[in-house]
PDB file of N, CA and C in Angstrom:
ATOM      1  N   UNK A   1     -31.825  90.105 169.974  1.00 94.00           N
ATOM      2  CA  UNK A   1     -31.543  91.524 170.131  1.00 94.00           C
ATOM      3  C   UNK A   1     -32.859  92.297 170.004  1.00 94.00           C
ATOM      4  N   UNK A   2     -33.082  92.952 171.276  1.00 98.00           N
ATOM      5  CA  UNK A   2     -34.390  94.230 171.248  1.00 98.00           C
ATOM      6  C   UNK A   2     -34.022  95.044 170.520  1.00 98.00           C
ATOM      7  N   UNK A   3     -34.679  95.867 169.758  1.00 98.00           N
ATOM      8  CA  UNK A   3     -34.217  97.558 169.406  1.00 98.00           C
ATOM      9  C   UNK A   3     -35.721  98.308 169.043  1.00 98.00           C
ATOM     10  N   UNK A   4     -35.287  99.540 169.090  1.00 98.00           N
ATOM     11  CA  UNK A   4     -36.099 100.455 169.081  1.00 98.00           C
ATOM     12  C   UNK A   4     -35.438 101.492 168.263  1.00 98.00           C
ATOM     13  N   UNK A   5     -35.876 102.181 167.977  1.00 98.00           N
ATOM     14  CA  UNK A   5     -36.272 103.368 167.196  1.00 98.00           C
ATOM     15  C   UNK A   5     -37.282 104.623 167.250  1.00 98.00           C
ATOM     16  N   UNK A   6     -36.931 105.663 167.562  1.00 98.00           N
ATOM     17  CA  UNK A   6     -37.757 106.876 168.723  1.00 98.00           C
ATOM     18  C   UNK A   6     -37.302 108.576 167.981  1.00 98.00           C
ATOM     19  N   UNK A   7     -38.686 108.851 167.489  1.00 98.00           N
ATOM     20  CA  UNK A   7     -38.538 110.321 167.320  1.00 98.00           C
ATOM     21  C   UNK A   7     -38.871 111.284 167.503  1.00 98.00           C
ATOM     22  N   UNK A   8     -38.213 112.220 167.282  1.00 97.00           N
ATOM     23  CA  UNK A   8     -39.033 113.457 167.894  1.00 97.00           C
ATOM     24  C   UNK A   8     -38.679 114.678 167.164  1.00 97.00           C
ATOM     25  N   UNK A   9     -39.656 115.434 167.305  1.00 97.00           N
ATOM     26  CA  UNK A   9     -40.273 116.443 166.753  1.00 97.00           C
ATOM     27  C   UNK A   9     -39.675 117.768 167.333  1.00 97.00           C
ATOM     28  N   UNK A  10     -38.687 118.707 167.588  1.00 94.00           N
ATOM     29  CA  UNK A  10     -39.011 119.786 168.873  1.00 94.00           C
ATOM     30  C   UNK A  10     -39.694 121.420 167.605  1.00 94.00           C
ATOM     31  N   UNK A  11     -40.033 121.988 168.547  1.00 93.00           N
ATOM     32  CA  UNK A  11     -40.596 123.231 168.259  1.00 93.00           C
ATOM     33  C   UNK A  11     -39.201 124.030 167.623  1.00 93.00           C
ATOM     34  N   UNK A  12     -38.087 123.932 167.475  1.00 93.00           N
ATOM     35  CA  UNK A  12     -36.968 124.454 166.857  1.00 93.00           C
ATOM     36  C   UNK A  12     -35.549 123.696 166.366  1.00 93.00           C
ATOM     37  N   UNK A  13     -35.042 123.707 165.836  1.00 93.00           N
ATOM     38  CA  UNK A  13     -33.978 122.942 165.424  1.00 93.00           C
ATOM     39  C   UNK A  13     -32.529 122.963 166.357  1.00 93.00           C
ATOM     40  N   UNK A  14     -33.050 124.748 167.096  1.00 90.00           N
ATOM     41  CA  UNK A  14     -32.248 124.743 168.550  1.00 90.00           C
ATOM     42  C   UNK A  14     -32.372 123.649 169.522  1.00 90.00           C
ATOM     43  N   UNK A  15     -33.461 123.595 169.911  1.00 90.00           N
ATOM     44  CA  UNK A  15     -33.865 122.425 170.993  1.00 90.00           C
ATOM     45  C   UNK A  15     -33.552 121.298 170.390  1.00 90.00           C
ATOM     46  N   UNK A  16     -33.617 120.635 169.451  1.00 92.00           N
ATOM     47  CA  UNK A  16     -33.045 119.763 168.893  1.00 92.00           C
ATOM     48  C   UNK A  16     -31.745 119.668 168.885  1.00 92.00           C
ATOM     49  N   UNK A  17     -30.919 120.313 168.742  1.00 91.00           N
ATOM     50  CA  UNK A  17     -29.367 120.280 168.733  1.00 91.00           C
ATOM     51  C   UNK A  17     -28.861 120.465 170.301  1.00 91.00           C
ATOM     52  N   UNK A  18     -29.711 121.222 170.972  1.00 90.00           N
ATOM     53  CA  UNK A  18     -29.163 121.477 172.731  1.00 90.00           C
ATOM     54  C   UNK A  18     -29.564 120.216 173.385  1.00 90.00           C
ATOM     55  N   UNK A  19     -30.804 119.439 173.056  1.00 94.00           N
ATOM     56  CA  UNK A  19     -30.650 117.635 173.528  1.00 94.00           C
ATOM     57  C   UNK A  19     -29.766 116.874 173.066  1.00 94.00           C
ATOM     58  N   UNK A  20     -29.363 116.847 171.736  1.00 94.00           N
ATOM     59  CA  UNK A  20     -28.373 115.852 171.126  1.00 94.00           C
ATOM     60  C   UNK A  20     -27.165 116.494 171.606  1.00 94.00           C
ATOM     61  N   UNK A  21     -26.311 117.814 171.907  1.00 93.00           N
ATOM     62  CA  UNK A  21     -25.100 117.830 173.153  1.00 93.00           C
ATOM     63  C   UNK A  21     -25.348 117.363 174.350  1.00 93.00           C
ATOM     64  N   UNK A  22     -26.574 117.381 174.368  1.00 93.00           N
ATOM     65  CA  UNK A  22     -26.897 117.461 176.195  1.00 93.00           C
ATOM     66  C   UNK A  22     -26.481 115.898 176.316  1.00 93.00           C
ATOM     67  N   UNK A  23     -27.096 114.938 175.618  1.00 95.00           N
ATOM     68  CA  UNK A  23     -26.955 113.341 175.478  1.00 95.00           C
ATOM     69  C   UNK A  23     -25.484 113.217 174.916  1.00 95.00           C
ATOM     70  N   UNK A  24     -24.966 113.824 174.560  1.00 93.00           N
ATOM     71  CA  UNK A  24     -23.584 113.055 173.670  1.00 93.00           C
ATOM     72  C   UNK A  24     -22.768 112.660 174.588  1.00 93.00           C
ATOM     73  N   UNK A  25     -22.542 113.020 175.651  1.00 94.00           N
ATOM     74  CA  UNK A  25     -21.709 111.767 177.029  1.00 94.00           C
ATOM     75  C   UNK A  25     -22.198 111.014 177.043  1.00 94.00           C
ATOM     76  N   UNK A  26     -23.437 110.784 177.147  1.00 93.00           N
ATOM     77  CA  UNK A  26     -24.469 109.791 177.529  1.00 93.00           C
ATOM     78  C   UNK A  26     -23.838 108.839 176.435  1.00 93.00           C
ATOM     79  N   UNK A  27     -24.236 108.986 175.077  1.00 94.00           N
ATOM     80  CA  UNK A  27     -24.452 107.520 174.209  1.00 94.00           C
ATOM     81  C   UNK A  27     -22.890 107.645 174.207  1.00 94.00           C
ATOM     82  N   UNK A  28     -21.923 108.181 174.383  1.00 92.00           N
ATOM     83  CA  UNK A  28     -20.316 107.753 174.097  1.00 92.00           C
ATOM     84  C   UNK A  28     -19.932 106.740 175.367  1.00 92.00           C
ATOM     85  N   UNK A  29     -20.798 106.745 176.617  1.00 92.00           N
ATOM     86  CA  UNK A  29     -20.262 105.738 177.221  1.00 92.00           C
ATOM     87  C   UNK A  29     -20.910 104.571 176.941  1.00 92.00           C
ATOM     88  N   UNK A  30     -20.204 103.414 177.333  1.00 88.00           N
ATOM     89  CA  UNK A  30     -20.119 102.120 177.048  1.00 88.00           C
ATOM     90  C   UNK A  30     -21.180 101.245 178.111  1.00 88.00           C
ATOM     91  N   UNK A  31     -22.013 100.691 177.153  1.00 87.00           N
ATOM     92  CA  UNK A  31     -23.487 100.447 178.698  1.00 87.00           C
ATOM     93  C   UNK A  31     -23.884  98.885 178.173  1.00 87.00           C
ATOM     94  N   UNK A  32     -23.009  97.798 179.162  1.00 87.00           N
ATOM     95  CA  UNK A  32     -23.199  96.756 178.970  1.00 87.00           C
ATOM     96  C   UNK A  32     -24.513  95.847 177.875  1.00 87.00           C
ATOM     97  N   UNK A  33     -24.255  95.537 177.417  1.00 91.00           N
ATOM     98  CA  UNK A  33     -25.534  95.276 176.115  1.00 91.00           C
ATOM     99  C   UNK A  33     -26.219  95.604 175.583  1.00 91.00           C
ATOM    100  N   UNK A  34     -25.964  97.103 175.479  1.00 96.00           N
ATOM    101  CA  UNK A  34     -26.900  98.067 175.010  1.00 96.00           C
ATOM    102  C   UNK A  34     -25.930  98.789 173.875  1.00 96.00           C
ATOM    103  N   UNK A  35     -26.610  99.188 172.783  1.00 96.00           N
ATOM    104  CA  UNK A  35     -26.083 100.164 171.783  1.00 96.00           C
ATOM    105  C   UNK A  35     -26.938 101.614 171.508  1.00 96.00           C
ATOM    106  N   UNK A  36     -26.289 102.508 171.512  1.00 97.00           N
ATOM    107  CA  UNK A  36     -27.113 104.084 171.292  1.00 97.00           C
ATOM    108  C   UNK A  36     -26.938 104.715 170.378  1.00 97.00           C
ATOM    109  N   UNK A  37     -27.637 104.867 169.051  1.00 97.00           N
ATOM    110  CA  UNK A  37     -26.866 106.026 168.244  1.00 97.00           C
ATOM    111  C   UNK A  37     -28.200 107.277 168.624  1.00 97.00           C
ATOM    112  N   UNK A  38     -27.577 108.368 168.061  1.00 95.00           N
ATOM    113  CA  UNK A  38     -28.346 109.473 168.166  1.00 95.00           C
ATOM    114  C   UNK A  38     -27.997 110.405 167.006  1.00 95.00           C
ATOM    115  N   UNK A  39     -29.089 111.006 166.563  1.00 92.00           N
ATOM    116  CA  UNK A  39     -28.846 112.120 165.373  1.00 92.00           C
ATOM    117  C   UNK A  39     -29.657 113.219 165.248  1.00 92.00           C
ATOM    118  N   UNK A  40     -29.743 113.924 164.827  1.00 92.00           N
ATOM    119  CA  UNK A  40     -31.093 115.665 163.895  1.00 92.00           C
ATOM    120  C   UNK A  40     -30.531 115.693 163.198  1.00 92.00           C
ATOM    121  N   UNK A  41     -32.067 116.416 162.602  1.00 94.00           N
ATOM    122  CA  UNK A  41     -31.395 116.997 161.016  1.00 94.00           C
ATOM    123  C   UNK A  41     -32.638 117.787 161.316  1.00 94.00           C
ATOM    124  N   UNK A  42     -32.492 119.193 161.488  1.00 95.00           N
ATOM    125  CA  UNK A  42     -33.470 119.976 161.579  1.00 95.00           C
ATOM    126  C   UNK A  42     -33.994 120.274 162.838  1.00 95.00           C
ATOM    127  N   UNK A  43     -35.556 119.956 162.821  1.00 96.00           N
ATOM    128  CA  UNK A  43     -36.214 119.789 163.989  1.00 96.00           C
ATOM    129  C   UNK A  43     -36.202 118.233 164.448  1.00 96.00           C
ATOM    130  N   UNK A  44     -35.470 117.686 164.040  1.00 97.00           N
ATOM    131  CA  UNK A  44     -36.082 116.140 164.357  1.00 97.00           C
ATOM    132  C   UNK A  44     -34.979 115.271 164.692  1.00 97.00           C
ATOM    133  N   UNK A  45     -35.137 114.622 165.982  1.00 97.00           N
ATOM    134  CA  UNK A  45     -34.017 114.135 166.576  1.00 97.00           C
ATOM    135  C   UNK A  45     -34.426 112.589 166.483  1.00 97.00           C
ATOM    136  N   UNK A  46     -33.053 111.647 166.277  1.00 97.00           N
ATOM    137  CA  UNK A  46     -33.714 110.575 166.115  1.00 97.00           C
ATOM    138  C   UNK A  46     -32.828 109.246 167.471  1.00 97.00           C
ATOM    139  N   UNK A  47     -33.749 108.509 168.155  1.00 97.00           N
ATOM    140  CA  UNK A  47     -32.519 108.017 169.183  1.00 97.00           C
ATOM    141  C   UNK A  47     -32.821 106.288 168.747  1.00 97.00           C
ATOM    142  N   UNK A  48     -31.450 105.868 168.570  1.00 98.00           N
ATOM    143  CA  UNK A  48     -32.081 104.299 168.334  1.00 98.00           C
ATOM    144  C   UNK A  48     -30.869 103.754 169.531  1.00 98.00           C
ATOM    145  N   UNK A  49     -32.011 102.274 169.590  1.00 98.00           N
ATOM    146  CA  UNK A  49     -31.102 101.673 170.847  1.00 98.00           C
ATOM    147  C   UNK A  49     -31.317  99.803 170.450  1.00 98.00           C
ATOM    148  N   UNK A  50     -30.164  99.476 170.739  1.00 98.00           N
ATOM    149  CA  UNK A  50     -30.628  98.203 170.960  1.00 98.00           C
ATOM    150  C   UNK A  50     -29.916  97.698 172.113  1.00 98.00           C
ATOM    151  N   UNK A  51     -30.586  96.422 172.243  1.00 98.00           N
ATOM    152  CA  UNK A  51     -30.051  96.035 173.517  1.00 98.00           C
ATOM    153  C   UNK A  51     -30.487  94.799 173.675  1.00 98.00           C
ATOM    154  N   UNK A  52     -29.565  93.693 174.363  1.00 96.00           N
ATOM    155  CA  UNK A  52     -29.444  92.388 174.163  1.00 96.00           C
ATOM    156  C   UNK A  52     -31.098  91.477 174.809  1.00 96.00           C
ATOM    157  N   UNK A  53     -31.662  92.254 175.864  1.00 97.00           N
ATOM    158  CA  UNK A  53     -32.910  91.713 176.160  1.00 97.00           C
ATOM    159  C   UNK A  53     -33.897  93.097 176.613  1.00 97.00           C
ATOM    160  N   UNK A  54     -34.973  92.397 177.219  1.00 97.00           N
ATOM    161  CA  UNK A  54     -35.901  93.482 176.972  1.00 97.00           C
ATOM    162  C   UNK A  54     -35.862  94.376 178.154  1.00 97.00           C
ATOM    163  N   UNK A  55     -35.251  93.877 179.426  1.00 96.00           N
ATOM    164  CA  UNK A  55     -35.360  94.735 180.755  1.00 96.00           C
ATOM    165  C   UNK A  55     -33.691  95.744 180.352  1.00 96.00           C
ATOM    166  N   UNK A  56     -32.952  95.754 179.087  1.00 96.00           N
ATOM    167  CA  UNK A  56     -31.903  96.471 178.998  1.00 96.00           C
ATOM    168  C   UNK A  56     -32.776  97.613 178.040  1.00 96.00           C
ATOM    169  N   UNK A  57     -33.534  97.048 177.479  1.00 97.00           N
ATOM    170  CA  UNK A  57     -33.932  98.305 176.192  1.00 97.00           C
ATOM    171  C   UNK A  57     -34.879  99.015 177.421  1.00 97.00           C
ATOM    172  N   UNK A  58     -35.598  98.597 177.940  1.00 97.00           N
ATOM    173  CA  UNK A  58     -36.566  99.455 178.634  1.00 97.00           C
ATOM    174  C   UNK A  58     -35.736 100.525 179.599  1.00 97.00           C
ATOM    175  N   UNK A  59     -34.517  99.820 180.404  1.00 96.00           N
ATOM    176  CA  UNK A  59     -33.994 100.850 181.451  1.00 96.00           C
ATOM    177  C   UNK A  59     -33.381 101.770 180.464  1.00 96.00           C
ATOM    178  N   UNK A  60     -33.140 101.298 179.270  1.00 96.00           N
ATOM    179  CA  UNK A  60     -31.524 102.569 178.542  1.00 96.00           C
ATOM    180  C   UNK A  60     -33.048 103.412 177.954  1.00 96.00           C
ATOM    181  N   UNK A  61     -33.821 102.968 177.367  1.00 97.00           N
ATOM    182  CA  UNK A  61     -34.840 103.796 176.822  1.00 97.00           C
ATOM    183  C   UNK A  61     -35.685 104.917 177.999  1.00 97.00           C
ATOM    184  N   UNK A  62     -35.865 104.333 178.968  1.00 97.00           N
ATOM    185  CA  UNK A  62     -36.367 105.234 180.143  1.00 97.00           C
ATOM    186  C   UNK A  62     -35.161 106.218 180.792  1.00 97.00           C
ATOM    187  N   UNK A  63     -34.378 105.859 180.636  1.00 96.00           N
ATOM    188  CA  UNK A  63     -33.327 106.784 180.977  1.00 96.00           C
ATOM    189  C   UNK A  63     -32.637 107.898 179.984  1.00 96.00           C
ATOM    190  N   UNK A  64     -32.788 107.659 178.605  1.00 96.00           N
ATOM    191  CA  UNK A  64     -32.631 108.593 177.878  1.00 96.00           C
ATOM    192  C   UNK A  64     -33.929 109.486 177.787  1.00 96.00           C
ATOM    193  N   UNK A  65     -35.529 109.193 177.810  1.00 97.00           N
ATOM    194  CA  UNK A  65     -36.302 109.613 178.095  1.00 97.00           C
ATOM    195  C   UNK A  65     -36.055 110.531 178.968  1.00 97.00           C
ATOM    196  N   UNK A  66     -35.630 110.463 180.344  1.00 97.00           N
ATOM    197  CA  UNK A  66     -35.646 111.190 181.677  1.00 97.00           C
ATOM    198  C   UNK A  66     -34.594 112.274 181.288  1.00 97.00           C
ATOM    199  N   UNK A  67     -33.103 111.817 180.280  1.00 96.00           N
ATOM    200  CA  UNK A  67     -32.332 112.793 180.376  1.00 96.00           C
ATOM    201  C   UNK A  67     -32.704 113.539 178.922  1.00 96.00           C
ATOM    202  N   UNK A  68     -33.306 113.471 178.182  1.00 95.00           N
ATOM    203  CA  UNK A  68     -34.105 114.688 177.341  1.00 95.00           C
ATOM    204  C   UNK A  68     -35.541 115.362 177.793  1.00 95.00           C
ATOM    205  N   UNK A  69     -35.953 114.339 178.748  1.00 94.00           N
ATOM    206  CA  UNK A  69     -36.989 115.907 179.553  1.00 94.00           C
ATOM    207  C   UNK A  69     -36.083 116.703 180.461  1.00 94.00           C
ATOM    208  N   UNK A  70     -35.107 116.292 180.871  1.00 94.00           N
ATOM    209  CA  UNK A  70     -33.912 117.245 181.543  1.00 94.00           C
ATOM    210  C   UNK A  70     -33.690 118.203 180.845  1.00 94.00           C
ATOM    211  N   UNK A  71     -33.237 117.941 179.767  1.00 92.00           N
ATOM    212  CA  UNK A  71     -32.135 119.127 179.050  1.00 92.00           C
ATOM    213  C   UNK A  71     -32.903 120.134 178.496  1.00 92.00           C
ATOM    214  N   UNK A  72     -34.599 119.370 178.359  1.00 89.00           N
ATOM    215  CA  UNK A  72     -35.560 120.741 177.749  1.00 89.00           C
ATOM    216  C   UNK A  72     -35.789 121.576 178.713  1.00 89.00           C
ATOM    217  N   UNK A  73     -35.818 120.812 180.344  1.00 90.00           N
ATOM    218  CA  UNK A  73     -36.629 121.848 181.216  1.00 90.00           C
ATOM    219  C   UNK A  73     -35.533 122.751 181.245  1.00 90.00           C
ATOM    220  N   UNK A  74     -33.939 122.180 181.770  1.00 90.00           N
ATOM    221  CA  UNK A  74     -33.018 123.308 181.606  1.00 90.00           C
ATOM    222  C   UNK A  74     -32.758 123.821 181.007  1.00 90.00           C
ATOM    223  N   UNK A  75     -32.584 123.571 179.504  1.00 77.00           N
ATOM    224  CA  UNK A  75     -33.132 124.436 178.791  1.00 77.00           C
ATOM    225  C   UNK A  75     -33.597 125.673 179.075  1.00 77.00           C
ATOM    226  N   UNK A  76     -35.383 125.611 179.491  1.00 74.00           N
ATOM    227  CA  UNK A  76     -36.201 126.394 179.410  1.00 74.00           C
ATOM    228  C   UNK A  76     -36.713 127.237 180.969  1.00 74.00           C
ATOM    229  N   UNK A  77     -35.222 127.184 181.683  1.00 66.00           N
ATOM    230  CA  UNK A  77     -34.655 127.933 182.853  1.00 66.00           C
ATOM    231  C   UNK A  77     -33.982 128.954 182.090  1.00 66.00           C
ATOM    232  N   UNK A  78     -33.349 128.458 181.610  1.00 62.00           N
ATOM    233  CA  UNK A  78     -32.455 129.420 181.037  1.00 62.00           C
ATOM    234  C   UNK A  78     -32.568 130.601 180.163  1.00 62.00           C
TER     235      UNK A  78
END
């Protein structure tokens, strides 16, 4: 089993909480050998993943990557 562990920092505890809704479909669905939890407490969001080999941690990790630079830029349309 791969896993990882990934944090982050945002400039407000808003942006922090508007990524962790923005993702909460995301980690509630069910993604063949992969596990997602996600949390904040504050400014600081935390995403852990594991996943049964290494080409599963890299795609679920690059893809949660892609969908939290999403939710900041929309976000910061808004």
């Amino acid at each position: 089993m791969r896993k990882v562990e990934i944090r982050f920092l945002f400039d407000s505890s808003g942006d922090a909480e508007v990524v962790v809704k923005s993702l909460g479909p995301e980690v509630e669905k069910r993604i063949p050998k992969t596990t997602v939890k996600l949390g904040f407490d504050g400014r600081e969001m935390v995403l852990f993943i594991s996943a049964g080999d290494t080409s599963s941690l890299r795609a679920a990790v690059n893809s949660y990557l892609r969908w939290i630079e999403t939710a900041l830029n929309v976000k910061g349309v808004l």
